[in-house]
Coordinates of C-alpha atoms and ligand atoms in Angstrom, one line a residue:
X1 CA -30.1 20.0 -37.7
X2 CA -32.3 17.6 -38.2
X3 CA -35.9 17.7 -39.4
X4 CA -38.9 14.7 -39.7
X5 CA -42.6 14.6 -39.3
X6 CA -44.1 13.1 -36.7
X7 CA -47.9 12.7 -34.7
X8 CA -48.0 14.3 -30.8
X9 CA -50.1 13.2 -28.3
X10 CA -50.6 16.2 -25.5
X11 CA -50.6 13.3 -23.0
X12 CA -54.1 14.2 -22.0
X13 CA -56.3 13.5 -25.0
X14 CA -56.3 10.7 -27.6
X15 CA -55.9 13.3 -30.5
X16 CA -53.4 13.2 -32.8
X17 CA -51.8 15.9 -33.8
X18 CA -49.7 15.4 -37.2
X19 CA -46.7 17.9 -37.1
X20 CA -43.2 18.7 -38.0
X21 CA -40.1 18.1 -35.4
X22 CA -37.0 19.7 -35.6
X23 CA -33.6 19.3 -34.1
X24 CA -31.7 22.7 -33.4
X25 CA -28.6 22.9 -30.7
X26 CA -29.7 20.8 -28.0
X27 CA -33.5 21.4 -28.0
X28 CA -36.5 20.3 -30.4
X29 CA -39.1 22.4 -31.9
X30 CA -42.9 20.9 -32.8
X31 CA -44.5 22.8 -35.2
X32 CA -48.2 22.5 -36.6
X33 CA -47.6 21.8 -40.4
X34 CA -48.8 25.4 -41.7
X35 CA -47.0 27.5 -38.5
X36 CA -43.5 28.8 -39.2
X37 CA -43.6 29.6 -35.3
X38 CA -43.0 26.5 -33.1
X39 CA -46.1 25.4 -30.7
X40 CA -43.2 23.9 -28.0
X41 CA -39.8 24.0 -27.6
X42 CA -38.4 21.0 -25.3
X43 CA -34.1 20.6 -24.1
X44 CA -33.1 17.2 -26.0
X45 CA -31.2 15.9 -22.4
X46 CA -35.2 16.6 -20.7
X47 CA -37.0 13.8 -23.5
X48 CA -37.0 10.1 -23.3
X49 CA -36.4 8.7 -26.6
X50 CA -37.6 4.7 -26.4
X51 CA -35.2 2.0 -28.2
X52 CA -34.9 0.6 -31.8
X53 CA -37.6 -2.5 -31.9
X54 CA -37.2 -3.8 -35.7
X55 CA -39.0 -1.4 -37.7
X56 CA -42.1 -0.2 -35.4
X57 CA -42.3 3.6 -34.9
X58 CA -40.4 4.9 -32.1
X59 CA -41.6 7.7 -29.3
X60 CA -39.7 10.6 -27.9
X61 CA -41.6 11.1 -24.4
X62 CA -41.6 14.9 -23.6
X63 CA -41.1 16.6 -20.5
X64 CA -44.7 17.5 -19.5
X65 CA -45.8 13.6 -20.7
X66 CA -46.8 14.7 -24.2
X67 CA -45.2 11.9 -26.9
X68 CA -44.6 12.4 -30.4
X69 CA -44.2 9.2 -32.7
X70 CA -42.6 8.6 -35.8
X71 CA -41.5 6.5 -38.6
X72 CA -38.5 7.8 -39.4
X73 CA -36.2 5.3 -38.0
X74 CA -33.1 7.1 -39.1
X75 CA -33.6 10.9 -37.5
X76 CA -34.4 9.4 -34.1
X77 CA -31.3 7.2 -34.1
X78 CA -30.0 10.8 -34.5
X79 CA -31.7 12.5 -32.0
X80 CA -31.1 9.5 -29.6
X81 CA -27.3 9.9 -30.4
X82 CA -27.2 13.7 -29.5
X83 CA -30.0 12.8 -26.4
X84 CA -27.2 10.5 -25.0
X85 CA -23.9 12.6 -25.9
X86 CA -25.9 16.0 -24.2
X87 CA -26.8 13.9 -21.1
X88 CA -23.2 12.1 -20.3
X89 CA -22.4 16.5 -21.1
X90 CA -24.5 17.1 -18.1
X91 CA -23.5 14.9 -16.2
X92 CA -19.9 15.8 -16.1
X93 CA -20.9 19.6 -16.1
X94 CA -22.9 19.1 -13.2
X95 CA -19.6 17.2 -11.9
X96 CA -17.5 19.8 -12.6
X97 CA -19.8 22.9 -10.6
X98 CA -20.2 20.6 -7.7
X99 CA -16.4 21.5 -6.4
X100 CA -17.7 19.7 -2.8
X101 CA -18.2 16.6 -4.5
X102 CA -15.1 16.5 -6.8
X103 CA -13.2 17.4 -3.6
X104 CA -15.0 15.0 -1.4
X105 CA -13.8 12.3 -4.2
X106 CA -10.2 13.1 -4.0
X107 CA -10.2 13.3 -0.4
X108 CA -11.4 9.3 -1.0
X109 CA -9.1 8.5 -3.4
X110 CA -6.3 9.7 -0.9
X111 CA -7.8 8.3 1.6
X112 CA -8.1 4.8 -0.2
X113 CA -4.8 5.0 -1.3
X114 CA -3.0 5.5 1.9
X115 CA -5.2 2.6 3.8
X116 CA -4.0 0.3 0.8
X117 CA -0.5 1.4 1.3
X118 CA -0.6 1.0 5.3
X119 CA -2.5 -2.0 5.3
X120 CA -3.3 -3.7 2.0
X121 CA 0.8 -3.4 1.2
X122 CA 2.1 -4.9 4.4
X123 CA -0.9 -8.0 4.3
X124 CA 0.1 -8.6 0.9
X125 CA 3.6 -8.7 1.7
X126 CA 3.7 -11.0 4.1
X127 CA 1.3 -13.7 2.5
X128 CA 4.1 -13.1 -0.3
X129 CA 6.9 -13.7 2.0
X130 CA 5.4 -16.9 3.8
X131 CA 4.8 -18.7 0.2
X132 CA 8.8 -17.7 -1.0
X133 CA 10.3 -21.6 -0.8
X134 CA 13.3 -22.1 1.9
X135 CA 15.6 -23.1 -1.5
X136 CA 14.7 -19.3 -2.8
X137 CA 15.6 -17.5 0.5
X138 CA 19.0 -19.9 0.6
X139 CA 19.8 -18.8 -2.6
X140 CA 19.2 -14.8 -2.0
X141 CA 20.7 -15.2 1.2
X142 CA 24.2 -16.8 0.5
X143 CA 24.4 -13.9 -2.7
X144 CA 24.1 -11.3 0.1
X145 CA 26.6 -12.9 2.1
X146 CA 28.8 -13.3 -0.6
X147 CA 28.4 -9.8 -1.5
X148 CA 28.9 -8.7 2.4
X149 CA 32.3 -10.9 2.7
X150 CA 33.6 -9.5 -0.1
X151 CA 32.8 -5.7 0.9
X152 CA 32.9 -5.9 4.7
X153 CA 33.6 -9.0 6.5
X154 CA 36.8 -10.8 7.4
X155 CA 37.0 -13.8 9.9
X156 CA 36.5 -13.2 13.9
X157 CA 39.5 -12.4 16.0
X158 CA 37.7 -13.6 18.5
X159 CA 39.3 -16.8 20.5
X160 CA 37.9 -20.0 19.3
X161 CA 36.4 -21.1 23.0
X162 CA 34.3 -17.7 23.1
X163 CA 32.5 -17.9 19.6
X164 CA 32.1 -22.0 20.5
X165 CA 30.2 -21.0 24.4
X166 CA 28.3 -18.0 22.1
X167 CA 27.4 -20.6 19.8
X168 CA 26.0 -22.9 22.4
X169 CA 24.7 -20.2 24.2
X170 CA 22.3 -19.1 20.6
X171 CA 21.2 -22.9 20.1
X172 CA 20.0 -23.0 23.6
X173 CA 18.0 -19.3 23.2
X174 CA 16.9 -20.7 19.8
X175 CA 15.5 -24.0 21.1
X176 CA 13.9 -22.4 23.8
X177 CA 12.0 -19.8 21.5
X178 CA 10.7 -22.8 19.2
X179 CA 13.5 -24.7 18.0
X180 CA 14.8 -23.6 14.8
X181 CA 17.4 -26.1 12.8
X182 CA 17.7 -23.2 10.2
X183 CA 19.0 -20.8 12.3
X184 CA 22.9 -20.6 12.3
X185 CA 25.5 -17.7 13.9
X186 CA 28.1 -16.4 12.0
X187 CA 31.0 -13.9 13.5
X188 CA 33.0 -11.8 11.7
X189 CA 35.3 -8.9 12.1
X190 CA 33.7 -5.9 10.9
X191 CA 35.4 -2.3 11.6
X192 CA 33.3 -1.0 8.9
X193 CA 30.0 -1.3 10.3
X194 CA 31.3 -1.5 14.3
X195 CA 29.0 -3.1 17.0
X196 CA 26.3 -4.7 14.9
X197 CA 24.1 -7.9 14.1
X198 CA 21.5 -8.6 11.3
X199 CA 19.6 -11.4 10.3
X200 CA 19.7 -12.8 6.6
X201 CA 16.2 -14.8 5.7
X202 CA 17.8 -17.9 5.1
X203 CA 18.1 -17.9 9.5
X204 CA 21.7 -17.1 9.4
X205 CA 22.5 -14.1 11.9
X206 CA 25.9 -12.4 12.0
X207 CA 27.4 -10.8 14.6
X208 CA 30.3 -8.6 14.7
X209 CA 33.4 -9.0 17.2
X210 CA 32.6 -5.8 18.3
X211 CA 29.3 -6.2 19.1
X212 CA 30.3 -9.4 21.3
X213 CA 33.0 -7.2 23.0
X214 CA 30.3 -4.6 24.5
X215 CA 28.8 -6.9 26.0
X216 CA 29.8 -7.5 30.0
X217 CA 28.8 -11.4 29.6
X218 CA 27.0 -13.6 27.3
X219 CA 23.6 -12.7 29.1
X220 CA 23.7 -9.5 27.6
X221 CA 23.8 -10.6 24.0
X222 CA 20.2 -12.9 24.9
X223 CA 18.3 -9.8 24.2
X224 CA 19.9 -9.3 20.6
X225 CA 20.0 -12.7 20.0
X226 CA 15.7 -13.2 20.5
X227 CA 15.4 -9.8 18.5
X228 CA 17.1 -10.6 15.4
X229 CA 15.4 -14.5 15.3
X230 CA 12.0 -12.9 15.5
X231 CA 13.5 -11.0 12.2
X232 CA 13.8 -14.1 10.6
X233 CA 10.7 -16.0 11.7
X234 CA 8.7 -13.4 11.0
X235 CA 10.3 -12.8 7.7
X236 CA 10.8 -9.3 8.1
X237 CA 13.6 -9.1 5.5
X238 CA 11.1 -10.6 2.5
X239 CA 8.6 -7.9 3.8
X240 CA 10.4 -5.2 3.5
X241 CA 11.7 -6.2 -0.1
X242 CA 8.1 -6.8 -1.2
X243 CA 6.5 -3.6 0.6
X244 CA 9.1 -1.8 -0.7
X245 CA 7.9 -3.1 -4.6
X246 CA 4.1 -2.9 -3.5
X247 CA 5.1 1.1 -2.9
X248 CA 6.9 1.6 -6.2
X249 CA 4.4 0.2 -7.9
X250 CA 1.4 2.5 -6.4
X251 CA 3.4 5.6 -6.8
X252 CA 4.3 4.6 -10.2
X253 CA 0.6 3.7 -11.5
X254 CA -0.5 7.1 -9.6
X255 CA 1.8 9.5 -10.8
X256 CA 2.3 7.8 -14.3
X257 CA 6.0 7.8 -15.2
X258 CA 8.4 7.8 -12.7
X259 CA 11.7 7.6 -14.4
X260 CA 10.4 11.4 -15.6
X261 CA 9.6 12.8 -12.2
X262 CA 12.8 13.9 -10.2
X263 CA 14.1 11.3 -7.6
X264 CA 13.3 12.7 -4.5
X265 CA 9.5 13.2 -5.2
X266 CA 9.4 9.9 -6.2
X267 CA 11.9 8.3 -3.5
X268 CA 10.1 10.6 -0.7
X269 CA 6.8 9.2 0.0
X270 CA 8.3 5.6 -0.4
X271 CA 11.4 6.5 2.5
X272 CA 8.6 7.6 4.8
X273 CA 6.5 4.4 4.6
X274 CA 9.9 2.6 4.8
X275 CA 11.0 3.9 8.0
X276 CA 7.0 3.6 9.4
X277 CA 6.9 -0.4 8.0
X278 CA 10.8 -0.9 9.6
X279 CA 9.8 0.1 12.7
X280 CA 7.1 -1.4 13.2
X281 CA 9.1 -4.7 12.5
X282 CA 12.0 -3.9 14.7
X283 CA 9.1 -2.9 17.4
X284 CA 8.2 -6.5 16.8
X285 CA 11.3 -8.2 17.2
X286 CA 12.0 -6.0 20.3
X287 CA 8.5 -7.4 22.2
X288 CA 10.1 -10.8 20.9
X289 CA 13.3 -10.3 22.8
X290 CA 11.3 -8.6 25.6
X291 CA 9.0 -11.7 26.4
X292 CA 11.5 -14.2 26.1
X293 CA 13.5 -12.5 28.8
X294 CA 11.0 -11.6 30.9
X295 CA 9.7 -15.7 30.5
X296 CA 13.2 -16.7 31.0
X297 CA 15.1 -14.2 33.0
X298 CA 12.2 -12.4 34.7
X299 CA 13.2 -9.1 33.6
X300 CA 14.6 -6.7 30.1
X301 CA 17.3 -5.3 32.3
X302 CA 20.4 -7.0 30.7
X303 CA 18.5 -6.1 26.9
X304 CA 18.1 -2.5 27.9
X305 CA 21.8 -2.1 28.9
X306 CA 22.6 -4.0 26.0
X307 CA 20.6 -1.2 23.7
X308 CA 21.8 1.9 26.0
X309 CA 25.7 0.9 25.7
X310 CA 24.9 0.5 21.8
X311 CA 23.5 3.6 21.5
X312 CA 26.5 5.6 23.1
X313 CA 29.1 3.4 21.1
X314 CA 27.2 3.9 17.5
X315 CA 28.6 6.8 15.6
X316 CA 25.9 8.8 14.6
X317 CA 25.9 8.4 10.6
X318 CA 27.7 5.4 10.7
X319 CA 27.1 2.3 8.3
X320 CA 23.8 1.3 8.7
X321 CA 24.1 -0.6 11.9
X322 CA 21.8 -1.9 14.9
X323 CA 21.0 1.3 15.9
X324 CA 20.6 3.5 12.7
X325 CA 17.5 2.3 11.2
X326 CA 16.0 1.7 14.5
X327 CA 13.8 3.6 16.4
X328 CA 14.9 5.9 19.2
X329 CA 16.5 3.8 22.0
X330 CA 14.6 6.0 24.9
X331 CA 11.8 4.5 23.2
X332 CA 12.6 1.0 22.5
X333 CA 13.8 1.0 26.7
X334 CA 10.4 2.7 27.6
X335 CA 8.5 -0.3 25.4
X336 CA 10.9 -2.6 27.0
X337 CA 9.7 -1.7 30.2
X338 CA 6.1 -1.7 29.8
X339 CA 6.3 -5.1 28.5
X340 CA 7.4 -6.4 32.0
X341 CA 4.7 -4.1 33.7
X342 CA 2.0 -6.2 32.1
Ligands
ZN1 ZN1 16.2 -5.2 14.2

């Protein structure tokens, strides 16, 4: 409680009044200086107190435009203090009954979130991936190798003239597409991981023997060939590394602490944006391998027989291979197709 004299001006007349003010709860009371009854009662958060200006006498502006004005430099800063404490109070009460709005701002917050996440991640991302230096991809690149020969790969069985005419046959698809001195075939004998090819983002692609022996002729490989350079050139590898951390990171700062929340919850959201962002990218790679067929070889055809006789060989639940992470191979054909259509 606080309690000071003060003069009132009804707003209306010159007059002054001289009378006592007191501070009770969150309202004041004005009294005439004989009455024990108030003459007005005003709510604190409904006056406008003006600010501190050296030592001059400072006004509280009431509701109805009546001002009282005092001296007493120390119970207003009081009064000003509880005026500003009562109104940020009302503010967040008034919050807190309008459910619409509060709703209305999660609804926007979710709806931020997820644009940043489809959008905002994957831009990001790739700026990320185009300033990573060739000597930093070499490096991470030959460590994955390394860590694939030890685990998976053993030299081709393959006879030396066939990898040598595959060879040939890759430089020539590469030059053609915008030559690329980076980009290198390996083959390798893979039982592990059976009919298969994946691109490292150094430009190094490996195939497996098996995936050469599906194929009726060279031609066939073309299409697979075209898809997993667009991987590289369009860094797809980098991207999905750095989306991957982009996600972590926004489910982390939103839900605080994720070593404490259970795995799945926390490995859920960022598996489903995963599989979105990969196929997207292999969607990519497939219109690669599309138009450079249809520019060279006038149609998909030998691609889509490549992709069908992959998809009947490929044991479902398999290492991850060609087929696994990739979208549905009715699909991929269907795009495939459409592609030449235009
Ligand atoms: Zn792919």
């Amino acid at each position: 409680m606080t309690e000071f004299t003060a003069t009132l001006f009804d707003g209306k007349r010159s007059a002054a009044h001289p009378v006592r003010v007191r501070q009770q709860g969150g309202a004041i009371y004005v009294y005439t200086q004989d009455e024990t009854d108030p003459v007005r009662m005003d709510p604190l958060a409904n006056c406008q107190i003006t600010p501190p200006l050296g030592q001059t006498r400072r006004a509280i502006y009431l509701p109805d435009g009546a001002r009282l004005e005092t001296g007493n430099q120390e119970a207003v800063a009081q009064l000003d203090h509880l005026n500003r404490h009562s109104r940020g109070m009302q503010w967040v009460h008034g919050l807190e009954s309008r459910w619409k709005l509060v709703l209305c701002s999660l609804a926007t917050l979710v709806f931020c979130v997820w644009i940043f996440i489809a959008y905002g991640i994957p831009f990001l991302a790739e700026k990320a991936a185009e300033s990573v230096p060739a000597a930093v991809m070499e490096t991470v690149s030959d460590r994955a190798l390394d860590r694939f020969e030890s685990r998976l790969l053993t030299p081709t069985e393959l006879p030396e003239a066939q990898i040598a005419e595959l060879r040939a046959h890759f430089r020539e698809i590469a030059r053609r597409s915008g030559d690329d001195q980076q980009l290198r075939l390996l083959v390798y004998k893979a039982p592990q991981i059976g009919a298969n090819a994946f691109a490292l983002p150094s430009g190094k692609i490996l195939v497996t023997d098996d995936l050469i022996r599906l194929a009726e002729n060279k031609q066939e490989l073309s299409g697979v060939f075209v898809h997993e350079i667009a991987h590289v050139r369009q860094r797809h590898g980098l991207r999905t590394v750095f989306q991957n951390a982009g996600v972590f990171f926004v489910i982390s700062a939103l839900v605080g602490d994720v070593a404490s929340i259970t795995s799945t919850a926390a490995a859920l959201p960022t598996m489903l944006v995963q599989r979105g962002y990969s196929r997207e990218f292999e969607r990519q790679a497939d219109t690669a391998a599309g138009k450079y067929l249809i520019q060279n070889r006038d149609s998909t055809r030998t691609y889509r027989r490549m992709l069908k006789r992959l998809s009947e060989k490929s044991p479902a639940g398999a290492a991850p291979s060609m087929m696994a992470t990739h979208p549905a191979v009715k699909v991929r054909i269907r795009q495939l197709k459409q592609l030449e259509k235009k």
